[in-house]
Coordinates of C-alpha atoms in Angstrom, one line a residue:
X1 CA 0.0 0.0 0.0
X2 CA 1.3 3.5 -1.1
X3 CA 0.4 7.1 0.4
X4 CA 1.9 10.0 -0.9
X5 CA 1.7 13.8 1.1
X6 CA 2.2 17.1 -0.5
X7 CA 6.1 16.6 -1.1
X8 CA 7.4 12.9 -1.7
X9 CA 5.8 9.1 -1.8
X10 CA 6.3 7.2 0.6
X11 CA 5.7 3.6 0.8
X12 CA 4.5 1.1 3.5
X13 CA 3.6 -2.1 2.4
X14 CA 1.4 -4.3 4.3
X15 CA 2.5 -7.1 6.1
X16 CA 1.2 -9.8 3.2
X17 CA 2.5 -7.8 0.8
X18 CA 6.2 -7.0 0.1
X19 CA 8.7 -9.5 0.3
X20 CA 11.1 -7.6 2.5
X21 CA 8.3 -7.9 5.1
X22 CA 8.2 -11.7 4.9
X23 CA 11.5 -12.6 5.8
X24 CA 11.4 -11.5 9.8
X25 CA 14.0 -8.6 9.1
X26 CA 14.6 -6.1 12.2
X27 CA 13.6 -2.8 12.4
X28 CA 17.0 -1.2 13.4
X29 CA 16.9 1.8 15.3
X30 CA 20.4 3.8 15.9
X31 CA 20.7 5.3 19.1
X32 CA 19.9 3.9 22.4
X33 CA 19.0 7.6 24.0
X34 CA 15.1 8.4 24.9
X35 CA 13.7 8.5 21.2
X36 CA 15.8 5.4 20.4
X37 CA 14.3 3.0 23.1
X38 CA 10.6 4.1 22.2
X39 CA 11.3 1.1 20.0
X40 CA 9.1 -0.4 22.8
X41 CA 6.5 1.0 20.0
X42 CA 7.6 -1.4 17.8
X43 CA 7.3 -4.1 20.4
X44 CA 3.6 -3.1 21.2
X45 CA 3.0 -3.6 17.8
X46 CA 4.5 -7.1 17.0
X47 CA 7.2 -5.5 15.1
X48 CA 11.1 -6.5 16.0
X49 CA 13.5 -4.0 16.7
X50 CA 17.4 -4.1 16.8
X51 CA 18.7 -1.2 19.0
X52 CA 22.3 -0.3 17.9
X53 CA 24.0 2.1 20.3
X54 CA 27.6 3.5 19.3
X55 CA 28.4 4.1 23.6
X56 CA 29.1 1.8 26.0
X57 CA 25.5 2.1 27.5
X58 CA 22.2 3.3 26.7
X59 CA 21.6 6.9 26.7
X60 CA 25.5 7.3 26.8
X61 CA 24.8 11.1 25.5
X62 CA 22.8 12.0 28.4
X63 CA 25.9 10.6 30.6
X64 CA 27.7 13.1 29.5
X65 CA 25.5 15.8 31.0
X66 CA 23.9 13.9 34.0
X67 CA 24.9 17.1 36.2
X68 CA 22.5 19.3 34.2
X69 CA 19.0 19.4 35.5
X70 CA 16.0 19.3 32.9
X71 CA 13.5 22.7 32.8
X72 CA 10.9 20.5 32.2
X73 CA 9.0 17.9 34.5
X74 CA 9.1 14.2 34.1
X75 CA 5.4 14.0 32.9
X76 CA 7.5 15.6 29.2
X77 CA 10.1 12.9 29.8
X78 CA 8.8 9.8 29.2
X79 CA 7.1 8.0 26.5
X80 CA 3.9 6.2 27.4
X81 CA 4.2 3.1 25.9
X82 CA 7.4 2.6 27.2
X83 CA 5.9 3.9 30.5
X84 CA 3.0 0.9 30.4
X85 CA 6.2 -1.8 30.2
X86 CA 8.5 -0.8 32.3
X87 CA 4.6 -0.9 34.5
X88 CA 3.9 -4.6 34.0
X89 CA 7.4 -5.2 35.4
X90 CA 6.5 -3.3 38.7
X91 CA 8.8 -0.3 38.5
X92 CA 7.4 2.7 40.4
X93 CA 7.4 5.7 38.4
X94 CA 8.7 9.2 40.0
X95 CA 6.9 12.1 40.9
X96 CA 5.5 13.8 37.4
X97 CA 6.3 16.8 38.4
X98 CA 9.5 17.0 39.8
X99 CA 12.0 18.2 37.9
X100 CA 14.9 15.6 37.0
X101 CA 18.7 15.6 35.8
X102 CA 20.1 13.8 33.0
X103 CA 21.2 11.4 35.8
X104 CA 18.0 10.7 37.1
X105 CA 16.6 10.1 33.5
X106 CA 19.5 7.6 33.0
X107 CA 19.3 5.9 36.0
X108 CA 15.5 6.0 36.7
X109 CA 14.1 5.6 33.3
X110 CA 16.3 4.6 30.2
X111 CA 18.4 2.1 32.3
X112 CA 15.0 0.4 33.8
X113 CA 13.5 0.4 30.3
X114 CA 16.5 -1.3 28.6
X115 CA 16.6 -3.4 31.5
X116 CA 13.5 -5.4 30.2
X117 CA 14.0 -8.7 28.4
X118 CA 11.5 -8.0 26.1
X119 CA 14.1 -4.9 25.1
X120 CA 17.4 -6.1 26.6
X121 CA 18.1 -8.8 24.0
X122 CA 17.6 -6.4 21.4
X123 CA 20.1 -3.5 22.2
X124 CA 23.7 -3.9 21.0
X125 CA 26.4 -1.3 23.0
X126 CA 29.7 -0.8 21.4
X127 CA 28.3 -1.1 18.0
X128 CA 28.5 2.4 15.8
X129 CA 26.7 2.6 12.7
X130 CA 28.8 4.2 9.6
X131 CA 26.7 3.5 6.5
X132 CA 23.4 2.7 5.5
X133 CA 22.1 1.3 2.2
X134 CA 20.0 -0.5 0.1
X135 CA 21.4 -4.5 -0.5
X136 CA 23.0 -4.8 -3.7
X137 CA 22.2 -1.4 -4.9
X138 CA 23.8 2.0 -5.3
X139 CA 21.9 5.3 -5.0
X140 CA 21.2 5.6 -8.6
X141 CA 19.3 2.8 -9.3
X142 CA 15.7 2.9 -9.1
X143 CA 14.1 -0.8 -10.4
X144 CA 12.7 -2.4 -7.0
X145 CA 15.1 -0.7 -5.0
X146 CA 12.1 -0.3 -2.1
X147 CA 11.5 -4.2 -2.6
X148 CA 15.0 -4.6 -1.4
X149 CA 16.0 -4.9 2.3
X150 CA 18.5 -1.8 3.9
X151 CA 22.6 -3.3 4.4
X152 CA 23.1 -1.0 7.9
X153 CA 27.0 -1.5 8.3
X154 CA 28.4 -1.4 11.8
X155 CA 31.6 -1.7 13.8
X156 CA 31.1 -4.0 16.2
X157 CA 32.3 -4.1 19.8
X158 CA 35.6 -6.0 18.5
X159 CA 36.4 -3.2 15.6
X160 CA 35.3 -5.5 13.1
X161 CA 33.2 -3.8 10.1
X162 CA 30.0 -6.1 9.5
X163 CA 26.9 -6.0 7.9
X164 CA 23.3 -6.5 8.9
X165 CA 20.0 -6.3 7.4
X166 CA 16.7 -4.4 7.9
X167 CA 13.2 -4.1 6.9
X168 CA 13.3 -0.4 8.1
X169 CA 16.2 1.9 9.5
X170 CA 14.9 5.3 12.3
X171 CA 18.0 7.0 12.9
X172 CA 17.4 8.1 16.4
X173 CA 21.8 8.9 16.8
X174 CA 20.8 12.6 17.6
X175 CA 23.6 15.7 17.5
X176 CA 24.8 15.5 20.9
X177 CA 28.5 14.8 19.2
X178 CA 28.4 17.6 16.4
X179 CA 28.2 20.7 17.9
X180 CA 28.1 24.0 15.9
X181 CA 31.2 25.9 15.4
X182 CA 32.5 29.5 17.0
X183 CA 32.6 30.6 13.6
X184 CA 29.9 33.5 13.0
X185 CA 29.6 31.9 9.2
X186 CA 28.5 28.7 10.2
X187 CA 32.5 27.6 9.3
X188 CA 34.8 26.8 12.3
X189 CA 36.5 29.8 12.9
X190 CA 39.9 30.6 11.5
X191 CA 42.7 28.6 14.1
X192 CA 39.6 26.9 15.6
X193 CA 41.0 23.4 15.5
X194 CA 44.5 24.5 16.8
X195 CA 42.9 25.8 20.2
X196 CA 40.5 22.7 20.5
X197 CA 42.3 22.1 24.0
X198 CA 40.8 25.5 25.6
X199 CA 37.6 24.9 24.3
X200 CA 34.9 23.1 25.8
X201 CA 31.3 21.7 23.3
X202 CA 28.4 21.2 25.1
X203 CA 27.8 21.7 29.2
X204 CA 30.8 20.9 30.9
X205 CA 30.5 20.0 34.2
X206 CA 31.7 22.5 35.9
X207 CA 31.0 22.0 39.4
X208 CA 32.3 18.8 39.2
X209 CA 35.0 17.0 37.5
X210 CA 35.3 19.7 35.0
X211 CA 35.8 22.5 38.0
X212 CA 40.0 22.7 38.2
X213 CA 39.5 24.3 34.7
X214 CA 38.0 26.7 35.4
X215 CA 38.5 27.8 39.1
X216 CA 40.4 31.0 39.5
X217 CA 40.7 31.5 35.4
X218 CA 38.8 34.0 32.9
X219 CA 36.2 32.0 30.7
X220 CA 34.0 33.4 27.6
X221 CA 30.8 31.4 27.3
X222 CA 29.5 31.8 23.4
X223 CA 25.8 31.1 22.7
X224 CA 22.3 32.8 23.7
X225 CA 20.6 29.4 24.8
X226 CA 19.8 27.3 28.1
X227 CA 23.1 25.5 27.6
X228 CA 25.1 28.7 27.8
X229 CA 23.0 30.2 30.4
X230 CA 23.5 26.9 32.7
X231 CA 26.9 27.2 32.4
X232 CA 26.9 30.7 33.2
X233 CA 25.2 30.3 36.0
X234 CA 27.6 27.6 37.4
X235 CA 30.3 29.8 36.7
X236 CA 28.7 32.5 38.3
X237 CA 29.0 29.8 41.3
X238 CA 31.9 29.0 41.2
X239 CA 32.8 32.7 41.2
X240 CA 31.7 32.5 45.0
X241 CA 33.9 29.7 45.5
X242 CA 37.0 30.5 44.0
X243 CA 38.3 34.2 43.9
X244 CA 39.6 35.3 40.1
X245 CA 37.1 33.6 38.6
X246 CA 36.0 35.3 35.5
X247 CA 33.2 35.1 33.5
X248 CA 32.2 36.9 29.9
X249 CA 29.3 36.2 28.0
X250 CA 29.4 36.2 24.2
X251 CA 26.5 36.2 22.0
X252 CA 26.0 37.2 18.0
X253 CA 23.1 39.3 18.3
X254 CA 23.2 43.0 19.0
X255 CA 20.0 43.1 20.1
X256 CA 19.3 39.7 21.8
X257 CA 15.8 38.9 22.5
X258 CA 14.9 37.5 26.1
X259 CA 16.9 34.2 26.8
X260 CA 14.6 32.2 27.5
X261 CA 10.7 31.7 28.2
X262 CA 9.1 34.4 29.7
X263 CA 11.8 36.1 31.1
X264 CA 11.2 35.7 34.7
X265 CA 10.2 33.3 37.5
X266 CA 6.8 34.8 38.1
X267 CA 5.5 34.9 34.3
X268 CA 7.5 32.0 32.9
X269 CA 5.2 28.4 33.0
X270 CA 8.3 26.6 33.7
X271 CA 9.6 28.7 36.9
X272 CA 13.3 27.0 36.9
X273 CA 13.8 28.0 33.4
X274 CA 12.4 31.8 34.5
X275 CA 14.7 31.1 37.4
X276 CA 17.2 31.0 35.3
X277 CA 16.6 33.9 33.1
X278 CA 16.2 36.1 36.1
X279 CA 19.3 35.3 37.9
X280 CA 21.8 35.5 34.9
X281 CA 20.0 38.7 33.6
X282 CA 20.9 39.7 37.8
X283 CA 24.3 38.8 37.6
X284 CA 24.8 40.7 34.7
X285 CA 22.9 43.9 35.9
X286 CA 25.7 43.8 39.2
X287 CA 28.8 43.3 36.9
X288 CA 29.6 39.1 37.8
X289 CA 28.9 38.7 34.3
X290 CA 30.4 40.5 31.6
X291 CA 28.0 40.6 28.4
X292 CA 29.4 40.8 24.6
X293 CA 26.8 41.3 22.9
X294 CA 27.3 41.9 18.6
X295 CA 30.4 39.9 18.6
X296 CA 30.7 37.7 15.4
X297 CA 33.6 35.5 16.0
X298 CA 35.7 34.7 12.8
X299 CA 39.7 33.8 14.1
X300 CA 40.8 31.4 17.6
X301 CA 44.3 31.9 18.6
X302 CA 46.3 29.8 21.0
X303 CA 48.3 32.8 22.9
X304 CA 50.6 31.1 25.5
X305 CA 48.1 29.9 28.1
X306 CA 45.7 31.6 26.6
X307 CA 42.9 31.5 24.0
X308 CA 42.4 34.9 22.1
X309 CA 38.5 35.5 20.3
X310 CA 38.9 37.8 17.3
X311 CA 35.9 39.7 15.1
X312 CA 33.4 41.8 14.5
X313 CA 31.7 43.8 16.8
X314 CA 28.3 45.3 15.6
X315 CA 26.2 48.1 17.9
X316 CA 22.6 47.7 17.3
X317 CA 21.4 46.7 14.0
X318 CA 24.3 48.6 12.2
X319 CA 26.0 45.9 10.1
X320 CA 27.8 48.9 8.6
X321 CA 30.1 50.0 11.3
X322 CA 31.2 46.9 12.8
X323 CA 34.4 47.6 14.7
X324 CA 37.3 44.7 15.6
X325 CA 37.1 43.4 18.7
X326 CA 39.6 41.1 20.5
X327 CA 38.8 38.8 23.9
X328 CA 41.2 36.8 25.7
X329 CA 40.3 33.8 28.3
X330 CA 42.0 31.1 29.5
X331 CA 38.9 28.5 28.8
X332 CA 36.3 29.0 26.0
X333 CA 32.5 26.9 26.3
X334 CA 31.1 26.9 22.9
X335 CA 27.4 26.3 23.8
X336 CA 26.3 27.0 19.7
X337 CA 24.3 24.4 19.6
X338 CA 24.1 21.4 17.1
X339 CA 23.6 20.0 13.8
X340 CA 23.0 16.7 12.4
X341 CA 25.1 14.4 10.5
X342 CA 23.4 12.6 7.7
X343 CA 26.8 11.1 6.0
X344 CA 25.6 8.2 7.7
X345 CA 22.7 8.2 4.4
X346 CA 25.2 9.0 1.5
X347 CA 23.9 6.3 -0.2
X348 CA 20.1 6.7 0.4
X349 CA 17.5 8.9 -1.5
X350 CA 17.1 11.9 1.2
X351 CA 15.8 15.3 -0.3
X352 CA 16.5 17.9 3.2
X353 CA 15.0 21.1 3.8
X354 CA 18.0 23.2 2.4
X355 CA 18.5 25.6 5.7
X356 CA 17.5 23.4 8.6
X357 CA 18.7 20.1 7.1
X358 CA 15.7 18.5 8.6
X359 CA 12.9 16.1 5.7
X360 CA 11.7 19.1 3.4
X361 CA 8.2 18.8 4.8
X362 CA 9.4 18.8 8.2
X363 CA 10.8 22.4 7.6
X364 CA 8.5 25.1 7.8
X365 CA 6.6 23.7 11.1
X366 CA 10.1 24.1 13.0
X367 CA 11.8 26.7 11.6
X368 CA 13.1 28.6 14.1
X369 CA 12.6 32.3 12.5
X370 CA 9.2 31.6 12.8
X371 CA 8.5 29.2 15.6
X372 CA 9.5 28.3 19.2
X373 CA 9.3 24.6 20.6
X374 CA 5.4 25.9 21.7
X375 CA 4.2 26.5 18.2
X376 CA 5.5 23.5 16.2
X377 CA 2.6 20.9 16.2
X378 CA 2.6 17.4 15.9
X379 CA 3.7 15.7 13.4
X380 CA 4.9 12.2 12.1
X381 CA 5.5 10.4 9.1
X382 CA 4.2 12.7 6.8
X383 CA 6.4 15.5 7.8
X384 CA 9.6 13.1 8.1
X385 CA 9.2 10.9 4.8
X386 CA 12.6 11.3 2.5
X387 CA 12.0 9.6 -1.4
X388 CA 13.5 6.4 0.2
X389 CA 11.1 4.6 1.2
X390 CA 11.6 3.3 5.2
X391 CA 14.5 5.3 6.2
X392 CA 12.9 7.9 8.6
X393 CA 15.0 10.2 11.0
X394 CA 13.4 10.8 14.8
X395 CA 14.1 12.6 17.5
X396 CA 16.7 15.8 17.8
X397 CA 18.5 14.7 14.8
X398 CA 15.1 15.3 12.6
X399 CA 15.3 18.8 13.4
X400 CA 18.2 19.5 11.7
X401 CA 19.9 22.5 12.9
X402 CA 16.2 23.9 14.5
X403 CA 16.4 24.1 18.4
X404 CA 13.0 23.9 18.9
X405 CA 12.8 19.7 19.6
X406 CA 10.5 18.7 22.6
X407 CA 11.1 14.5 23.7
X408 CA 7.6 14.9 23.6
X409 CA 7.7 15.6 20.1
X410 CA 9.8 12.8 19.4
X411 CA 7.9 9.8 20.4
X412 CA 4.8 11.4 18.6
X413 CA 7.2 10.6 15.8
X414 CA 8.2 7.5 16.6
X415 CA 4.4 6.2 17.0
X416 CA 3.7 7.7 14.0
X417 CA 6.5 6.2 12.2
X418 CA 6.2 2.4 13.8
X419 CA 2.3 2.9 12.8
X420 CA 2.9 3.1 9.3
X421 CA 5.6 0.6 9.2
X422 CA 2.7 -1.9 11.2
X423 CA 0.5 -1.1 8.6
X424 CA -2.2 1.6 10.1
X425 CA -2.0 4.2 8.2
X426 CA -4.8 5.8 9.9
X427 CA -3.3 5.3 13.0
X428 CA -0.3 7.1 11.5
X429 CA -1.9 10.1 10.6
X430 CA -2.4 13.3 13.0
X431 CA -5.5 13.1 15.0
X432 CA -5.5 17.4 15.5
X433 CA -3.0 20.0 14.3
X434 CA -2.4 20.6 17.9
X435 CA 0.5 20.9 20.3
X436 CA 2.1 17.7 21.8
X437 CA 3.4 18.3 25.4
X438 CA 0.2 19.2 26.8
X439 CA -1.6 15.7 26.0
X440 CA 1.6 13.6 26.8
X441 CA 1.9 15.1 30.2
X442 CA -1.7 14.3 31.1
X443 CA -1.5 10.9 29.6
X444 CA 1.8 10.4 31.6
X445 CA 0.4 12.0 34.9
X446 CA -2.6 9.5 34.2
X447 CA -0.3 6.4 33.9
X448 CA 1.9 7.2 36.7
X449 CA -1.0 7.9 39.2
X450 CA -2.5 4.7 38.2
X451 CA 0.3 2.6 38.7
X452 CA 0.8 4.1 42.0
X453 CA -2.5 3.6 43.2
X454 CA -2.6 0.4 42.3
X455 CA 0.5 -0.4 44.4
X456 CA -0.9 1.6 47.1
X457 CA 2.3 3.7 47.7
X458 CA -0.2 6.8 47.5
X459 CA -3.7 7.3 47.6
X460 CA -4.2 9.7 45.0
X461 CA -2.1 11.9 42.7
X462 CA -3.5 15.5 42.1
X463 CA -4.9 15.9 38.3
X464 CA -3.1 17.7 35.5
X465 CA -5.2 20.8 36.4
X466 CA -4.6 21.0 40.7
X467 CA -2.3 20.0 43.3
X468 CA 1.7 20.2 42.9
X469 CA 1.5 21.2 38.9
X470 CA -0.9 23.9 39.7
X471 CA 1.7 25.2 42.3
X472 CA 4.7 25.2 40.0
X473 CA 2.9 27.7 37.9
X474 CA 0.8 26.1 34.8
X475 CA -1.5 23.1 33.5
X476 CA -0.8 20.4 31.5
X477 CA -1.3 22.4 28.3
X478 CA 1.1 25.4 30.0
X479 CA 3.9 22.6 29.5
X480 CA 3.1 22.5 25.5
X481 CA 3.6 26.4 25.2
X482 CA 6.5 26.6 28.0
X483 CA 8.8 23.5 27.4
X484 CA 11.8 24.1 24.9
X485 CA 14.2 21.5 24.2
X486 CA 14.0 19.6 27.3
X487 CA 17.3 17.8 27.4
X488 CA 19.8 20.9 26.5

């Protein structure tokens, strides 16, 4: 059976019907992180699924940023099918509205869930994926190329290079491991890669293992988003802690709109993200912080023990009289976000939305000039369809270079996805053009408050709409409009 949407084919045969289908082949899924192991979809509907995660554990990503805890509550975090096994098996789910780290998702959730046998025997660690393709064919040719099973290549815990086979491939790997430049042109800036050991991707841990590096020393944080604000704020901290700490805050725009959410804890839905808003935008009223604001890096230089910044230094809106500016530190946090990798797919059929590099469909509902992680609304296999016909990219890596991903958004993609790869297509399709958090926290609150009753560890969980959620400042739909990229 074929459907087409507005864009591209894309073909699902039924179960009787193609001859891929017949011969038992695995759906593999790369990427054992949240997104990856809602492969419990493909359990739930009779499908089987071959996890293949490039770390030593599941959710080896989110290991390294266990020290960073989420904006959003647990009721975003989970997926609810996942949720209902890891229930049959007696785990007690946490509070859904308590507000967890990366650790606690690892340990709590993703660990439990992988845990499973119905899922344990189908997750291979150590095993990176570097190509996929279509058995016996290049890229070019088009005969019965969809009748033909996917050749996913992998390096196996050994270092050997093998080959396995699939009825259908969802890249779930993520961009955790490419970050985004310094560069202001999207390029790594000029001398980038020689100063690579003063510069820090990501969200070190800086109260932790990472703190010796930056105790006592001048660091520039680059980036406008909650990555760079957390590690602000922890270097703001450590400030406390250790005198001659320094702290500068870089960012592109001249004119930088409010960081995040609402700007404040009282009128933000999610009051640790306004938290955090309102206690960097404090720091840098009393001077702790020092702002950059216009600075559009273009060189790195190693000097000594030293890293110097060099570019362009705009005031307002003026592109015109951009003046040279120069900033030395000894540490540098890029916090610039991500983007994905799709050499992975060299060989496939993918047609990407040429800014975002997310499917071309997918584009214009998460484009981030126009929306925010509130506005984008669900979506599925329609949106993510590429011209080869059961290669589908989920999760943050569908995005492309868009910061605007919600986990909840994610396994609305992945049931979507597995739907149409079961064979109901109706069950694929959107039921509303609405939002996603707001429905997955109340189904989540529901599943959790059942399972605890049931156990009789409480006697009742407040609704969506009272009790601890009303007291944290919103309603289950606040979540949908409040809750940007949970995980970063």
């Amino acid at each position: 059976m074929t459907r087409t949407n507005d864009t591209y084919p894309f073909a699902i045969q039924d179960s009787d019907g193609a001859p891929i289908a017949r011969t038992g082949l695995p759906v593999v899924v790369i990427g054992a992180g949240p997104v990856g192991l809602a492969a419990a979809h493909l359990l739930d509907r009779g499908l089987e699924p071959l996890v293949l995660e490039a770390g030593s554990q599941v959710g080896a990503n989110i290991a390294q940023w266990g020290h960073v805890r989420l904006f959003s509550p647990w009721c975003l975090a989970l997926d609810p099918v996942s949720v209902r096994l890891l229930e049959q098996s007696g785990w007690t789910g946490p509070d859904p509205d308590a507000l967890p780290t990366g650790a606690d998702l690892l340990e709590d959730y993703l660990t439990p869930l992988a845990a499973l046998p119905a899922l344990a025997s189908r997750i291979r660690v150590h095993t990176r994926v570097v190509a996929v393709a279509r058995r016996d064919v290049d890229k070019v040719r088009s005969p019965a190329r969809d009748q033909l099973p996917f050749l996913v290549r992998v390096r196996d815990p050994h270092g050997q290079l093998r080959d396995l086979q699939a009825r259908a491939v969802l890249d779930a790997s993520g961009t955790w491991t490419q970050p985004n430049p310094l560069g202001a042109s999207g390029l790594p800036a000029l001398g980038e890669s020689d100063a690579g050991a003063r510069i820090t991707y990501g969200l070190p841990d800086i109260g932790g293992h990472d703190r010796d590096r930056y105790a006592g020393r001048r660091t520039v944080v680059v980036g406008a988003g909650h990555s760079a604000a957390t590690s602000l704020l922890a270097l703001a901290e450590l400030q406390q802690q250790a005198p001659g700490t320094e702290v500068v805050w870089a960012v592109r725009s001249a004119t930088p709109r409010p960081l995040v959410g609402k700007g404040s804890a009282q009128a933000d839905e999610l009051p640790a993200r306004g938290r955090l808003a309102t206690d960097l935008a404090a720091l840098v009223e009393a001077g702790r912080i020092e702002l950059v604001s216009g600075f559009r890096i273009h060189t790195v230089e190693p000097v000594g023990d030293r890293v110097r910044l060099a570019g362009d230094h705009f005031h307002g809106d003026d592109a015109i009289q951009a003046q040279d500016l120069v900033v030395e530190a000894d540490a540098v946090i890029a916090a610039t976000r991500f983007r994905p990798d799709h050499s992975i797919a060299a060989e496939l059929r993918l047609t990407l939305e040429p800014a975002l590099e997310s499917a071309v469909a997918l584009g214009p509902i998460i484009d981030p000039n126009v929306h925010t992680c509130g506005t984008v609304p669900v979506h599925g296999i329609a949106e993510l369809v590429h011209p080869e016909p059961g290669y589908v990219v989920v999760g943050m890596k569908s995005y492309g270079r868009a910061p605007t991903f919600l986990l909840a958004t994610g396994y609305q993609q992945v049931r979507s996805v597995v739907a149409a790869l079961a064979g109901d297509h109706d069950g694929a399709l959107h039921r509303d053009q609405g939002l996603p958090a707001a429905a997955l926290c109340a189904v989540n609150r529901d599943l959790l408050a059942g399972a605890q009753r049931r156990r009789q560890l409480l006697p009742s969980l407040p609704t969506a709409s009272s009790g601890k959620m009303a007291a944290l400042g919103g309603t289950a739909a606040d979540w949908s409009a409040a809750t940007c990229c949970p995980y970063l």
